[in-house]
């Protein structure tokens, strides 16, 4: 029986880091501090004195071009998805995130640096219980051959499919039952990727200035340009699953359900998260009873008695 699965959590102590922003190419620093129960994940711009902490939801997202970007009041913060995925995947419910610039540094293009920093400081349980979103009925959104659906489940599961004309990528699928361990090992190391032609176009438009092979997998036709190659043979679809989890995490609850996506990106992920929150007839929000919850399983009291 894991107390941490039932009770809200925060970090044991502060995390600070800095790195290059994918869009601006500028060096930006970030401080993530422990927060009390029911804070959720709150962001503010540390470089703007009038910026105040805002609890972000899918409705704070104002752009999904290249990354998921939020507005804290009037102030934008770009590329929150890999940090959000790491906090959610590692089970950090409450934190204050102070960003000294307009985007979260891209670091190595994955969530692995965050996982390491979170593991370094550790996580502590708070006295208030977590609220879980339990899906009761299937939900589907679909457009232009892309799809995200969520099915009721006793677990937090993600299946992601991608399909590209590119012969190197083609069709790929990954399934993960999300726990801090599976997140850290199976999704967090997967880096973002881009195509050589697209990156060159973005650079010519003055975008993605911080993008490089230090923080993205670069694909040219049927090969990876990065000398080190891929971290996992299906790294690309795993990164899409990581993005999906990060974008869904903005709902602010742990969830019980199986999310299945086909060719989705940040825009569709965000529409899904918004649609889910407003579809209040499809889910309930509940706290778990310590006596009947084991590591994400919900068990009937008689089953617990038999253990
Ligand atoms: Zn990503």
PDB file of N, CA, C and O in Angstrom, residues 3-11 35-38 40-41 87 90-95 123-130 254:
ATOM      1  N   UNK A   3       1.307   5.052   0.332  1.00  0.00           N
ATOM      2  CA  UNK A   3       0.706   6.281   0.801  1.00  0.00           C
ATOM      3  C   UNK A   3       0.780   7.367  -0.263  1.00  0.00           C
ATOM      4  O   UNK A   3      -0.158   8.131  -0.460  1.00  0.00           O
ATOM      5  N   UNK A   4       1.898   7.399  -0.982  1.00  0.00           N
ATOM      6  CA  UNK A   4       2.102   8.447  -1.982  1.00  0.00           C
ATOM      7  C   UNK A   4       1.097   8.379  -3.127  1.00  0.00           C
ATOM      8  O   UNK A   4       0.890   9.338  -3.840  1.00  0.00           O
ATOM      9  N   UNK A   5       0.486   7.215  -3.344  1.00  0.00           N
ATOM     10  CA  UNK A   5      -0.488   7.107  -4.425  1.00  0.00           C
ATOM     11  C   UNK A   5      -1.812   7.758  -4.068  1.00  0.00           C
ATOM     12  O   UNK A   5      -2.595   8.092  -4.930  1.00  0.00           O
ATOM     13  N   UNK A   6      -2.075   7.899  -2.785  1.00  0.00           N
ATOM     14  CA  UNK A   6      -3.376   8.388  -2.331  1.00  0.00           C
ATOM     15  C   UNK A   6      -3.294   9.851  -1.925  1.00  0.00           C
ATOM     16  O   UNK A   6      -4.209  10.616  -2.135  1.00  0.00           O
ATOM     17  N   UNK A   7      -2.146  10.219  -1.368  1.00  0.00           N
ATOM     18  CA  UNK A   7      -1.980  11.585  -0.884  1.00  0.00           C
ATOM     19  C   UNK A   7      -1.275  12.474  -1.900  1.00  0.00           C
ATOM     20  O   UNK A   7      -0.435  11.995  -2.682  1.00  0.00           O
ATOM     21  N   UNK A   8      -1.613  13.733  -1.892  1.00  0.00           N
ATOM     22  CA  UNK A   8      -0.939  14.706  -2.754  1.00  0.00           C
ATOM     23  C   UNK A   8       0.533  14.800  -2.381  1.00  0.00           C
ATOM     24  O   UNK A   8       0.919  14.478  -1.252  1.00  0.00           O
ATOM     25  N   UNK A   9       1.303  15.261  -3.343  1.00  0.00           N
ATOM     26  CA  UNK A   9       2.752  15.348  -3.133  1.00  0.00           C
ATOM     27  C   UNK A   9       3.289  16.709  -3.560  1.00  0.00           C
ATOM     28  O   UNK A   9       2.626  17.458  -4.284  1.00  0.00           O
ATOM     29  N   UNK A  10       4.510  16.971  -3.117  1.00  0.00           N
ATOM     30  CA  UNK A  10       5.279  18.094  -3.656  1.00  0.00           C
ATOM     31  C   UNK A  10       6.756  17.698  -3.602  1.00  0.00           C
ATOM     32  O   UNK A  10       7.096  16.598  -3.173  1.00  0.00           O
ATOM     33  N   UNK A  11       7.617  18.595  -4.056  1.00  0.00           N
ATOM     34  CA  UNK A  11       9.055  18.329  -4.008  1.00  0.00           C
ATOM     35  C   UNK A  11       9.564  18.517  -2.580  1.00  0.00           C
ATOM     36  O   UNK A  11       9.016  19.330  -1.829  1.00  0.00           O
ATOM     37  N   UNK A  35       5.255  23.280  -2.941  1.00  0.00           N
ATOM     38  CA  UNK A  35       4.026  24.035  -2.715  1.00  0.00           C
ATOM     39  C   UNK A  35       3.088  23.216  -1.836  1.00  0.00           C
ATOM     40  O   UNK A  35       3.173  21.986  -1.804  1.00  0.00           O
ATOM     41  N   UNK A  36       2.187  23.919  -1.127  1.00  0.00           N
ATOM     42  CA  UNK A  36       1.246  23.249  -0.234  1.00  0.00           C
ATOM     43  C   UNK A  36       0.153  22.522  -1.044  1.00  0.00           C
ATOM     44  O   UNK A  36       0.010  22.745  -2.253  1.00  0.00           O
ATOM     45  N   UNK A  37      -0.600  21.686  -0.362  1.00  0.00           N
ATOM     46  CA  UNK A  37      -1.647  20.893  -1.021  1.00  0.00           C
ATOM     47  C   UNK A  37      -2.664  21.790  -1.723  1.00  0.00           C
ATOM     48  O   UNK A  37      -2.910  22.918  -1.299  1.00  0.00           O
ATOM     49  N   UNK A  38      -3.243  21.273  -2.785  1.00  0.00           N
ATOM     50  CA  UNK A  38      -4.262  21.961  -3.588  1.00  0.00           C
ATOM     51  C   UNK A  38      -3.749  23.191  -4.343  1.00  0.00           C
ATOM     52  O   UNK A  38      -4.539  23.981  -4.842  1.00  0.00           O
ATOM     53  N   UNK A  40      -1.714  22.795  -6.997  1.00  0.00           N
ATOM     54  CA  UNK A  40      -1.555  22.366  -8.387  1.00  0.00           C
ATOM     55  C   UNK A  40      -0.198  22.839  -8.899  1.00  0.00           C
ATOM     56  O   UNK A  40       0.701  23.148  -8.111  1.00  0.00           O
ATOM     57  N   UNK A  41      -0.044  22.882 -10.212  1.00  0.00           N
ATOM     58  CA  UNK A  41       1.202  23.399 -10.792  1.00  0.00           C
ATOM     59  C   UNK A  41       0.931  24.843 -11.212  1.00  0.00           C
ATOM     60  O   UNK A  41       0.074  25.099 -12.055  1.00  0.00           O
ATOM     61  N   UNK A  87       6.622  16.318 -14.260  1.00  0.00           N
ATOM     62  CA  UNK A  87       5.997  16.500 -12.944  1.00  0.00           C
ATOM     63  C   UNK A  87       4.859  15.490 -12.773  1.00  0.00           C
ATOM     64  O   UNK A  87       4.735  14.826 -11.745  1.00  0.00           O
ATOM     65  N   UNK A  90       6.125  11.732 -12.781  1.00  0.00           N
ATOM     66  CA  UNK A  90       6.834  11.366 -11.555  1.00  0.00           C
ATOM     67  C   UNK A  90       5.944  11.518 -10.320  1.00  0.00           C
ATOM     68  O   UNK A  90       6.361  11.223  -9.211  1.00  0.00           O
ATOM     69  N   UNK A  91       4.728  12.052 -10.529  1.00  0.00           N
ATOM     70  CA  UNK A  91       3.771  12.118  -9.435  1.00  0.00           C
ATOM     71  C   UNK A  91       3.896  13.351  -8.550  1.00  0.00           C
ATOM     72  O   UNK A  91       3.556  13.311  -7.373  1.00  0.00           O
ATOM     73  N   UNK A  92       4.371  14.468  -9.112  1.00  0.00           N
ATOM     74  CA  UNK A  92       4.441  15.724  -8.342  1.00  0.00           C
ATOM     75  C   UNK A  92       3.156  16.507  -8.607  1.00  0.00           C
ATOM     76  O   UNK A  92       2.931  16.980  -9.715  1.00  0.00           O
ATOM     77  N   UNK A  93       2.309  16.644  -7.586  1.00  0.00           N
ATOM     78  CA  UNK A  93       1.008  17.298  -7.777  1.00  0.00           C
ATOM     79  C   UNK A  93       1.058  18.801  -7.605  1.00  0.00           C
ATOM     80  O   UNK A  93       0.254  19.517  -8.203  1.00  0.00           O
ATOM     81  N   UNK A  94       1.956  19.264  -6.731  1.00  0.00           N
ATOM     82  CA  UNK A  94       1.955  20.682  -6.360  1.00  0.00           C
ATOM     83  C   UNK A  94       3.351  21.279  -6.487  1.00  0.00           C
ATOM     84  O   UNK A  94       4.308  20.715  -5.949  1.00  0.00           O
ATOM     85  N   UNK A  95       3.445  22.419  -7.191  1.00  0.00           N
ATOM     86  CA  UNK A  95       4.745  23.092  -7.332  1.00  0.00           C
ATOM     87  C   UNK A  95       4.535  24.496  -7.869  1.00  0.00           C
ATOM     88  O   UNK A  95       3.554  24.770  -8.580  1.00  0.00           O
ATOM     89  N   UNK A 123      10.521  13.458  -3.443  1.00  0.00           N
ATOM     90  CA  UNK A 123       9.117  13.879  -3.383  1.00  0.00           C
ATOM     91  C   UNK A 123       8.586  13.555  -1.998  1.00  0.00           C
ATOM     92  O   UNK A 123       8.930  12.525  -1.430  1.00  0.00           O
ATOM     93  N   UNK A 124       7.747  14.447  -1.455  1.00  0.00           N
ATOM     94  CA  UNK A 124       7.141  14.125  -0.154  1.00  0.00           C
ATOM     95  C   UNK A 124       5.620  14.161  -0.249  1.00  0.00           C
ATOM     96  O   UNK A 124       5.052  14.920  -1.035  1.00  0.00           O
ATOM     97  N   UNK A 125       4.987  13.333   0.566  1.00  0.00           N
ATOM     98  CA  UNK A 125       3.526  13.287   0.606  1.00  0.00           C
ATOM     99  C   UNK A 125       3.016  14.406   1.508  1.00  0.00           C
ATOM    100  O   UNK A 125       3.649  14.756   2.509  1.00  0.00           O
ATOM    101  N   UNK A 126       1.872  14.988   1.139  1.00  0.00           N
ATOM    102  CA  UNK A 126       1.232  16.024   1.944  1.00  0.00           C
ATOM    103  C   UNK A 126       0.016  15.402   2.643  1.00  0.00           C
ATOM    104  O   UNK A 126      -0.330  14.250   2.381  1.00  0.00           O
ATOM    105  N   UNK A 127      -0.637  16.185   3.496  1.00  0.00           N
ATOM    106  CA  UNK A 127      -1.697  15.578   4.310  1.00  0.00           C
ATOM    107  C   UNK A 127      -3.045  15.502   3.595  1.00  0.00           C
ATOM    108  O   UNK A 127      -3.955  14.820   4.049  1.00  0.00           O
ATOM    109  N   UNK A 128      -3.184  16.194   2.473  1.00  0.00           N
ATOM    110  CA  UNK A 128      -4.469  16.162   1.741  1.00  0.00           C
ATOM    111  C   UNK A 128      -4.449  15.059   0.678  1.00  0.00           C
ATOM    112  O   UNK A 128      -3.416  14.795   0.069  1.00  0.00           O
ATOM    113  N   UNK A 129      -5.621  14.476   0.437  1.00  0.00           N
ATOM    114  CA  UNK A 129      -5.712  13.396  -0.552  1.00  0.00           C
ATOM    115  C   UNK A 129      -5.755  13.942  -1.980  1.00  0.00           C
ATOM    116  O   UNK A 129      -6.260  15.046  -2.212  1.00  0.00           O
ATOM    117  N   UNK A 130      -5.249  13.118  -2.887  1.00  0.00           N
ATOM    118  CA  UNK A 130      -5.329  13.443  -4.311  1.00  0.00           C
ATOM    119  C   UNK A 130      -6.755  13.309  -4.809  1.00  0.00           C
ATOM    120  O   UNK A 130      -7.520  12.501  -4.295  1.00  0.00           O
ATOM    121  N   UNK A 254      -4.965  13.419 -11.384  1.00  0.00           N
ATOM    122  CA  UNK A 254      -4.515  12.113 -11.853  1.00  0.00           C
ATOM    123  C   UNK A 254      -5.734  11.495 -12.545  1.00  0.00           C
ATOM    124  O   UNK A 254      -6.868  11.812 -12.182  1.00  0.00           O
TER     125      UNK A 254
END
